[in-house]
C-alpha cells in the first residue's frame, strides 16, 4: 500500500482534473493538494479533492462562471465549484501569518507559489501537490514519509504545534487512521506543546477524537499516546485493550475510552466536549449497565431487551470486551448474545408496545388514568414470564376477569 513514491504520475479524479485543466487553460497554475494526494498515493479512497491555484478568488469565479461556483470562504480564498456533481474546493495559494491565540492565524495572505502554500501545511504527507502538467511538487519529502509510514511536521514541530494546537490531535488521529508512526522530533513536539490542547474548541477536539477512536489503529494509538490524550480527557487504564476488542462504533469506543469513570463523570466529560445528547446518554447507559447483574433466565433477558432496546447488543459487546475470550464470564455473555439473537428472531414480546393490545383497548373496557399503564405493565410481565400468550383475545379475557389486577411477583420485589 505504501509504494507509489517513486512514480511521477498520479490519477486525479475526473472533476478535479477538469477543474485544474480549466484553471490552467485560463493561464493559472493549479494543483490537487493535501489529503487527496496523500490518500491516492496510499491507494486509499479519497472523499474530498482540494485544488490549490495561483488564481485569485474572483479570477477563479470567472473561470467557473458557467458552472455552479460558490465563494464558500472568501476570507480564506476558497471557492467551491460543483463539477459533475462533485464539490471541488479551490483555494488560492496562501500563507498564514502568526497565530497569537494558538488556534487561528492572525491573517491570511495570498502566496506567490505552490511551494509557499505547501510550507504552511501541517505534515509532510499533507504537503504534496500534483498537477498533470507539472508533476509532483514535494519540497518536504512527503512522498517518502508516506512510503515509510511516518507523520512528520513541515518545519519545526514545536513551532508548528504551538501555532495551532489542533495539529497535535490531527497527528494522533492520522496515526490511528493510517497506522503511521510519528517521527521522533514530531513526537517530542507533541508532548512539549500538549498544553496547547486547552485552547482548542470542544467541538474540534470531539470531532478529532471520534475519528481517532473509530479508526483501524485506535487501540495501538490510544495505548501509545494515552499520556498525551489524558490532557484532554481521563483515558481509562485498559482503554487500548477494550478498543482492540470492540467494533468501530462511536458509542462503544467512547465508553471504552472512559470506562474507568463513573457514568455521571463520563457524561460530564462528554458534555464538556459538547458531543451530542445521544452519545452522552448511550455512554452513560453502557457504563451503568456494567454494574447490573446479567440476566439468568429468558424472561429476565426479555426484560433487559425491553429496557435497553437498541442498546442491548452494545451492552453485551461492551461487557464482553472486559474479558478474555476463554474466560467463564466471556462465555456466559456469549451465551446471552446467542439467546438474544433467538429472542429477537422469534420476535418475543419484550415491551408494552409489542403487546397484542394497547391502551385504547383497555380504555374501551372502562379502564382509565394510571390504571391503564399499570395493567399494561402487568400484562407485559405475564407475557414475558410465559404465563399468558401474547394474543389479543387471551389478553382481553384476562383483563375482563380482572386477574391481572393482582400484583405480580416482580412488583412485590
Ligand atoms: P481528511 O480530510 O482525510 O481528514 P485532510 O488531510 O484532507 O484529511 P483536511 O482537514 O481536509 O485534512 O485539510 C486539507 C489539507 O489542509 C490538509 O491535508 C493539510 O494540508 C491542510 N491542513 C488542514 N488542517 C490544517 C492545520 N490545522 N494546519 C495546517 N494545515 C492544515
Ligand atoms: Mg480532506
PDB file of C-alpha atoms in Angstrom, residues 65-282:
ATOM      1  CA  UNK A  65     -18.811  31.301 -14.315  1.00  0.00           C
ATOM      2  CA  UNK A  66     -20.597  28.683 -16.445  1.00  0.00           C
ATOM      3  CA  UNK A  67     -20.795  26.230 -13.508  1.00  0.00           C
ATOM      4  CA  UNK A  68     -22.125  26.454 -10.005  1.00  0.00           C
ATOM      5  CA  UNK A  69     -19.403  28.274  -8.095  1.00  0.00           C
ATOM      6  CA  UNK A  70     -19.878  29.439  -4.536  1.00  0.00           C
ATOM      7  CA  UNK A  71     -17.475  31.713  -2.691  1.00  0.00           C
ATOM      8  CA  UNK A  72     -17.531  29.499   0.418  1.00  0.00           C
ATOM      9  CA  UNK A  73     -14.612  31.008   2.282  1.00  0.00           C
ATOM     10  CA  UNK A  74     -13.558  34.183   0.593  1.00  0.00           C
ATOM     11  CA  UNK A  75     -11.614  35.260   3.676  1.00  0.00           C
ATOM     12  CA  UNK A  76      -9.502  32.144   3.170  1.00  0.00           C
ATOM     13  CA  UNK A  77      -9.565  32.417  -0.598  1.00  0.00           C
ATOM     14  CA  UNK A  78     -11.791  29.383  -1.130  1.00  0.00           C
ATOM     15  CA  UNK A  79     -14.308  28.912  -3.916  1.00  0.00           C
ATOM     16  CA  UNK A  80     -16.325  25.685  -4.095  1.00  0.00           C
ATOM     17  CA  UNK A  81     -17.192  24.560  -7.592  1.00  0.00           C
ATOM     18  CA  UNK A  82     -19.692  21.847  -8.420  1.00  0.00           C
ATOM     19  CA  UNK A  83     -18.348  19.795 -11.339  1.00  0.00           C
ATOM     20  CA  UNK A  84     -20.183  16.632 -12.467  1.00  0.00           C
ATOM     21  CA  UNK A  85     -21.994  16.755  -9.122  1.00  0.00           C
ATOM     22  CA  UNK A  86     -18.702  16.752  -7.160  1.00  0.00           C
ATOM     23  CA  UNK A  87     -17.885  19.740  -4.954  1.00  0.00           C
ATOM     24  CA  UNK A  88     -14.265  20.777  -5.533  1.00  0.00           C
ATOM     25  CA  UNK A  89     -12.697  23.271  -3.124  1.00  0.00           C
ATOM     26  CA  UNK A  90     -10.419  25.636  -4.969  1.00  0.00           C
ATOM     27  CA  UNK A  91      -8.193  27.759  -2.749  1.00  0.00           C
ATOM     28  CA  UNK A  92      -5.779  30.480  -3.797  1.00  0.00           C
ATOM     29  CA  UNK A  93      -2.160  29.765  -2.761  1.00  0.00           C
ATOM     30  CA  UNK A  94      -1.826  31.251   0.692  1.00  0.00           C
ATOM     31  CA  UNK A  95       0.377  31.607   3.711  1.00  0.00           C
ATOM     32  CA  UNK A  96      -0.703  32.227   7.232  1.00  0.00           C
ATOM     33  CA  UNK A  97       0.559  35.000   9.467  1.00  0.00           C
ATOM     34  CA  UNK A  98       1.326  34.477  13.153  1.00  0.00           C
ATOM     35  CA  UNK A  99      -1.028  32.626  15.499  1.00  0.00           C
ATOM     36  CA  UNK A 100      -1.320  34.706  18.642  1.00  0.00           C
ATOM     37  CA  UNK A 101      -4.216  32.671  20.064  1.00  0.00           C
ATOM     38  CA  UNK A 102      -2.859  29.221  19.211  1.00  0.00           C
ATOM     39  CA  UNK A 103      -5.791  28.320  17.015  1.00  0.00           C
ATOM     40  CA  UNK A 104      -6.490  30.928  14.339  1.00  0.00           C
ATOM     41  CA  UNK A 105      -3.973  32.602  12.065  1.00  0.00           C
ATOM     42  CA  UNK A 106      -3.985  36.360  12.688  1.00  0.00           C
ATOM     43  CA  UNK A 107      -4.270  36.921   8.986  1.00  0.00           C
ATOM     44  CA  UNK A 108      -4.256  35.081   5.683  1.00  0.00           C
ATOM     45  CA  UNK A 109      -2.106  36.343   2.843  1.00  0.00           C
ATOM     46  CA  UNK A 110      -2.153  35.046  -0.678  1.00  0.00           C
ATOM     47  CA  UNK A 111       1.147  33.443  -1.636  1.00  0.00           C
ATOM     48  CA  UNK A 112       3.158  33.626  -4.796  1.00  0.00           C
ATOM     49  CA  UNK A 113       3.890  29.946  -5.271  1.00  0.00           C
ATOM     50  CA  UNK A 114       2.668  26.441  -4.525  1.00  0.00           C
ATOM     51  CA  UNK A 115       5.864  25.856  -2.514  1.00  0.00           C
ATOM     52  CA  UNK A 116       4.973  28.705  -0.191  1.00  0.00           C
ATOM     53  CA  UNK A 117       1.440  27.342   0.135  1.00  0.00           C
ATOM     54  CA  UNK A 118       2.788  23.875   0.993  1.00  0.00           C
ATOM     55  CA  UNK A 119       5.030  25.282   3.720  1.00  0.00           C
ATOM     56  CA  UNK A 120       2.026  26.362   5.841  1.00  0.00           C
ATOM     57  CA  UNK A 121       0.558  22.852   5.831  1.00  0.00           C
ATOM     58  CA  UNK A 122       0.734  20.625   8.894  1.00  0.00           C
ATOM     59  CA  UNK A 123       2.527  17.399   7.955  1.00  0.00           C
ATOM     60  CA  UNK A 124       4.840  16.441   5.108  1.00  0.00           C
ATOM     61  CA  UNK A 125       2.357  13.778   3.929  1.00  0.00           C
ATOM     62  CA  UNK A 126      -0.256  16.563   3.582  1.00  0.00           C
ATOM     63  CA  UNK A 127       2.132  18.958   1.845  1.00  0.00           C
ATOM     64  CA  UNK A 128       2.436  17.261  -1.553  1.00  0.00           C
ATOM     65  CA  UNK A 129       0.875  18.873  -4.625  1.00  0.00           C
ATOM     66  CA  UNK A 130       0.365  17.340  -8.045  1.00  0.00           C
ATOM     67  CA  UNK A 131      -0.684  18.516 -11.467  1.00  0.00           C
ATOM     68  CA  UNK A 132      -0.707  16.563 -14.715  1.00  0.00           C
ATOM     69  CA  UNK A 133       1.285  19.414 -16.269  1.00  0.00           C
ATOM     70  CA  UNK A 134       3.948  19.982 -13.569  1.00  0.00           C
ATOM     71  CA  UNK A 135       4.026  16.560 -11.871  1.00  0.00           C
ATOM     72  CA  UNK A 136       4.640  16.336  -8.127  1.00  0.00           C
ATOM     73  CA  UNK A 137       5.724  19.303  -6.050  1.00  0.00           C
ATOM     74  CA  UNK A 138       7.071  17.759  -2.866  1.00  0.00           C
ATOM     75  CA  UNK A 139       9.549  20.099  -1.168  1.00  0.00           C
ATOM     76  CA  UNK A 140       9.407  18.375   2.257  1.00  0.00           C
ATOM     77  CA  UNK A 141       9.774  14.724   1.278  1.00  0.00           C
ATOM     78  CA  UNK A 142       6.108  13.923   1.848  1.00  0.00           C
ATOM     79  CA  UNK A 143       6.058  11.016  -0.592  1.00  0.00           C
ATOM     80  CA  UNK A 144       8.991   9.390   1.106  1.00  0.00           C
ATOM     81  CA  UNK A 145       7.324   9.805   4.506  1.00  0.00           C
ATOM     82  CA  UNK A 146       4.127   8.269   3.104  1.00  0.00           C
ATOM     83  CA  UNK A 147       6.154   5.341   1.768  1.00  0.00           C
ATOM     84  CA  UNK A 148       7.882   4.922   5.154  1.00  0.00           C
ATOM     85  CA  UNK A 149       4.629   5.462   7.037  1.00  0.00           C
ATOM     86  CA  UNK A 150       5.827   8.404   9.103  1.00  0.00           C
ATOM     87  CA  UNK A 151       4.000  11.519  10.265  1.00  0.00           C
ATOM     88  CA  UNK A 152       6.374  14.437  10.381  1.00  0.00           C
ATOM     89  CA  UNK A 153       5.706  18.157  10.759  1.00  0.00           C
ATOM     90  CA  UNK A 154       6.530  20.568   7.970  1.00  0.00           C
ATOM     91  CA  UNK A 155       9.316  22.540   9.638  1.00  0.00           C
ATOM     92  CA  UNK A 156       9.997  22.627  13.361  1.00  0.00           C
ATOM     93  CA  UNK A 157       7.433  20.534  15.245  1.00  0.00           C
ATOM     94  CA  UNK A 158       7.308  22.677  18.352  1.00  0.00           C
ATOM     95  CA  UNK A 159       6.756  25.839  16.320  1.00  0.00           C
ATOM     96  CA  UNK A 160       4.030  24.234  14.245  1.00  0.00           C
ATOM     97  CA  UNK A 161       2.175  22.736  17.242  1.00  0.00           C
ATOM     98  CA  UNK A 162       2.362  25.976  19.193  1.00  0.00           C
ATOM     99  CA  UNK A 163       0.891  27.872  16.226  1.00  0.00           C
ATOM    100  CA  UNK A 164      -2.160  25.623  16.186  1.00  0.00           C
ATOM    101  CA  UNK A 165      -2.843  23.069  18.926  1.00  0.00           C
ATOM    102  CA  UNK A 166      -5.350  21.214  16.743  1.00  0.00           C
ATOM    103  CA  UNK A 167      -2.381  19.817  14.806  1.00  0.00           C
ATOM    104  CA  UNK A 168      -1.491  17.775  17.911  1.00  0.00           C
ATOM    105  CA  UNK A 169      -4.775  15.900  17.764  1.00  0.00           C
ATOM    106  CA  UNK A 170      -4.604  15.694  13.971  1.00  0.00           C
ATOM    107  CA  UNK A 171      -1.221  13.939  14.251  1.00  0.00           C
ATOM    108  CA  UNK A 172      -2.603  11.346  16.656  1.00  0.00           C
ATOM    109  CA  UNK A 173      -5.786  10.953  14.597  1.00  0.00           C
ATOM    110  CA  UNK A 174      -3.796  10.343  11.397  1.00  0.00           C
ATOM    111  CA  UNK A 175      -1.648   7.768  13.244  1.00  0.00           C
ATOM    112  CA  UNK A 176      -4.868   5.974  14.150  1.00  0.00           C
ATOM    113  CA  UNK A 177      -6.372   6.181  10.657  1.00  0.00           C
ATOM    114  CA  UNK A 178      -3.278   5.352   8.628  1.00  0.00           C
ATOM    115  CA  UNK A 179      -1.320   3.156  11.044  1.00  0.00           C
ATOM    116  CA  UNK A 180       1.635   5.522  10.644  1.00  0.00           C
ATOM    117  CA  UNK A 181       4.394   6.066  13.130  1.00  0.00           C
ATOM    118  CA  UNK A 182       5.118   9.565  14.445  1.00  0.00           C
ATOM    119  CA  UNK A 183       8.618  10.886  13.742  1.00  0.00           C
ATOM    120  CA  UNK A 184      10.850  11.407  16.789  1.00  0.00           C
ATOM    121  CA  UNK A 185      11.065  15.198  16.633  1.00  0.00           C
ATOM    122  CA  UNK A 186       7.353  15.402  15.917  1.00  0.00           C
ATOM    123  CA  UNK A 187       6.540  13.182  18.912  1.00  0.00           C
ATOM    124  CA  UNK A 188       8.703  15.325  21.167  1.00  0.00           C
ATOM    125  CA  UNK A 189       6.869  18.398  19.887  1.00  0.00           C
ATOM    126  CA  UNK A 190       3.515  16.723  20.639  1.00  0.00           C
ATOM    127  CA  UNK A 191       4.366  16.313  24.305  1.00  0.00           C
ATOM    128  CA  UNK A 192       6.121  19.656  24.689  1.00  0.00           C
ATOM    129  CA  UNK A 193       3.120  21.504  23.277  1.00  0.00           C
ATOM    130  CA  UNK A 194       0.403  19.381  24.940  1.00  0.00           C
ATOM    131  CA  UNK A 195      -0.727  22.469  26.871  1.00  0.00           C
ATOM    132  CA  UNK A 196      -1.891  23.972  23.555  1.00  0.00           C
ATOM    133  CA  UNK A 197      -4.753  21.468  23.525  1.00  0.00           C
ATOM    134  CA  UNK A 198      -6.533  23.578  26.111  1.00  0.00           C
ATOM    135  CA  UNK A 199      -7.008  26.293  23.509  1.00  0.00           C
ATOM    136  CA  UNK A 200      -8.819  24.087  21.027  1.00  0.00           C
ATOM    137  CA  UNK A 201     -12.584  24.352  20.906  1.00  0.00           C
ATOM    138  CA  UNK A 202     -14.559  21.474  22.415  1.00  0.00           C
ATOM    139  CA  UNK A 203     -16.255  20.652  19.092  1.00  0.00           C
ATOM    140  CA  UNK A 204     -12.985  20.337  17.185  1.00  0.00           C
ATOM    141  CA  UNK A 205     -11.481  18.172  19.917  1.00  0.00           C
ATOM    142  CA  UNK A 206     -14.558  15.932  19.895  1.00  0.00           C
ATOM    143  CA  UNK A 207     -14.503  15.585  16.118  1.00  0.00           C
ATOM    144  CA  UNK A 208     -10.815  14.574  16.057  1.00  0.00           C
ATOM    145  CA  UNK A 209     -11.318  12.195  18.995  1.00  0.00           C
ATOM    146  CA  UNK A 210     -14.215  10.478  17.269  1.00  0.00           C
ATOM    147  CA  UNK A 211     -12.217   9.972  14.069  1.00  0.00           C
ATOM    148  CA  UNK A 212      -9.286   8.708  16.138  1.00  0.00           C
ATOM    149  CA  UNK A 213     -11.418   6.264  18.139  1.00  0.00           C
ATOM    150  CA  UNK A 214     -13.279   4.805  15.160  1.00  0.00           C
ATOM    151  CA  UNK A 215     -10.168   4.318  13.016  1.00  0.00           C
ATOM    152  CA  UNK A 216      -8.479   0.943  12.368  1.00  0.00           C
ATOM    153  CA  UNK A 217      -5.409   1.577  14.555  1.00  0.00           C
ATOM    154  CA  UNK A 218      -7.258   3.130  17.519  1.00  0.00           C
ATOM    155  CA  UNK A 219      -6.143   0.546  20.090  1.00  0.00           C
ATOM    156  CA  UNK A 220      -2.427   0.898  19.337  1.00  0.00           C
ATOM    157  CA  UNK A 221      -2.659   4.676  19.021  1.00  0.00           C
ATOM    158  CA  UNK A 222      -4.563   5.186  22.276  1.00  0.00           C
ATOM    159  CA  UNK A 223      -2.135   2.802  24.002  1.00  0.00           C
ATOM    160  CA  UNK A 224       0.840   4.743  22.751  1.00  0.00           C
ATOM    161  CA  UNK A 225      -0.486   8.275  23.245  1.00  0.00           C
ATOM    162  CA  UNK A 226      -2.548   7.767  26.420  1.00  0.00           C
ATOM    163  CA  UNK A 227      -0.406  10.229  28.437  1.00  0.00           C
ATOM    164  CA  UNK A 228      -0.939  12.902  25.785  1.00  0.00           C
ATOM    165  CA  UNK A 229      -4.654  12.183  25.418  1.00  0.00           C
ATOM    166  CA  UNK A 230      -5.034  12.417  29.206  1.00  0.00           C
ATOM    167  CA  UNK A 231      -4.502  16.161  28.857  1.00  0.00           C
ATOM    168  CA  UNK A 232      -7.859  16.177  27.033  1.00  0.00           C
ATOM    169  CA  UNK A 233      -9.900  13.549  28.909  1.00  0.00           C
ATOM    170  CA  UNK A 234      -9.474  10.775  31.523  1.00  0.00           C
ATOM    171  CA  UNK A 235      -8.398   7.853  29.318  1.00  0.00           C
ATOM    172  CA  UNK A 236      -9.027   4.596  31.189  1.00  0.00           C
ATOM    173  CA  UNK A 237      -6.119   2.331  32.086  1.00  0.00           C
ATOM    174  CA  UNK A 238      -7.400  -0.533  29.928  1.00  0.00           C
ATOM    175  CA  UNK A 239      -8.737   1.604  27.052  1.00  0.00           C
ATOM    176  CA  UNK A 240      -6.359   0.082  24.488  1.00  0.00           C
ATOM    177  CA  UNK A 241      -7.326  -3.500  25.393  1.00  0.00           C
ATOM    178  CA  UNK A 242     -11.043  -2.671  25.281  1.00  0.00           C
ATOM    179  CA  UNK A 243     -10.712  -0.839  21.951  1.00  0.00           C
ATOM    180  CA  UNK A 244      -8.920  -3.803  20.408  1.00  0.00           C
ATOM    181  CA  UNK A 245     -11.933  -5.996  21.203  1.00  0.00           C
ATOM    182  CA  UNK A 246     -14.726  -3.648  20.150  1.00  0.00           C
ATOM    183  CA  UNK A 247     -16.186  -2.829  16.736  1.00  0.00           C
ATOM    184  CA  UNK A 248     -15.755   0.726  15.434  1.00  0.00           C
ATOM    185  CA  UNK A 249     -18.954   2.177  16.879  1.00  0.00           C
ATOM    186  CA  UNK A 250     -18.598   5.636  18.398  1.00  0.00           C
ATOM    187  CA  UNK A 251     -20.731   4.717  21.424  1.00  0.00           C
ATOM    188  CA  UNK A 252     -18.726   1.611  22.274  1.00  0.00           C
ATOM    189  CA  UNK A 253     -15.419   3.303  21.677  1.00  0.00           C
ATOM    190  CA  UNK A 254     -16.104   6.425  23.721  1.00  0.00           C
ATOM    191  CA  UNK A 255     -17.398   4.160  26.502  1.00  0.00           C
ATOM    192  CA  UNK A 256     -14.157   2.140  26.296  1.00  0.00           C
ATOM    193  CA  UNK A 257     -12.057   5.282  26.473  1.00  0.00           C
ATOM    194  CA  UNK A 258     -13.937   6.475  29.571  1.00  0.00           C
ATOM    195  CA  UNK A 259     -14.561   3.089  31.192  1.00  0.00           C
ATOM    196  CA  UNK A 260     -12.751   3.967  34.436  1.00  0.00           C
ATOM    197  CA  UNK A 261     -15.176   6.852  35.026  1.00  0.00           C
ATOM    198  CA  UNK A 262     -18.406   6.678  36.975  1.00  0.00           C
ATOM    199  CA  UNK A 263     -21.274   7.028  34.445  1.00  0.00           C
ATOM    200  CA  UNK A 264     -22.059  10.538  35.636  1.00  0.00           C
ATOM    201  CA  UNK A 265     -18.413  11.616  35.323  1.00  0.00           C
ATOM    202  CA  UNK A 266     -18.131  10.169  31.804  1.00  0.00           C
ATOM    203  CA  UNK A 267     -21.231  12.140  30.852  1.00  0.00           C
ATOM    204  CA  UNK A 268     -19.719  15.303  32.324  1.00  0.00           C
ATOM    205  CA  UNK A 269     -16.602  14.758  30.182  1.00  0.00           C
ATOM    206  CA  UNK A 270     -18.705  14.340  27.040  1.00  0.00           C
ATOM    207  CA  UNK A 271     -20.843  17.332  27.959  1.00  0.00           C
ATOM    208  CA  UNK A 272     -17.621  19.351  28.239  1.00  0.00           C
ATOM    209  CA  UNK A 273     -16.717  18.185  24.731  1.00  0.00           C
ATOM    210  CA  UNK A 274     -20.186  19.284  23.566  1.00  0.00           C
ATOM    211  CA  UNK A 275     -20.905  15.920  21.976  1.00  0.00           C
ATOM    212  CA  UNK A 276     -24.485  15.176  21.021  1.00  0.00           C
ATOM    213  CA  UNK A 277     -27.012  14.065  23.610  1.00  0.00           C
ATOM    214  CA  UNK A 278     -27.444  10.650  22.005  1.00  0.00           C
ATOM    215  CA  UNK A 279     -23.788   9.733  22.567  1.00  0.00           C
ATOM    216  CA  UNK A 280     -23.821  11.119  26.082  1.00  0.00           C
ATOM    217  CA  UNK A 281     -26.903   9.094  27.070  1.00  0.00           C
ATOM    218  CA  UNK A 282     -25.688   5.913  25.397  1.00  0.00           C
TER     219      UNK A 282
END
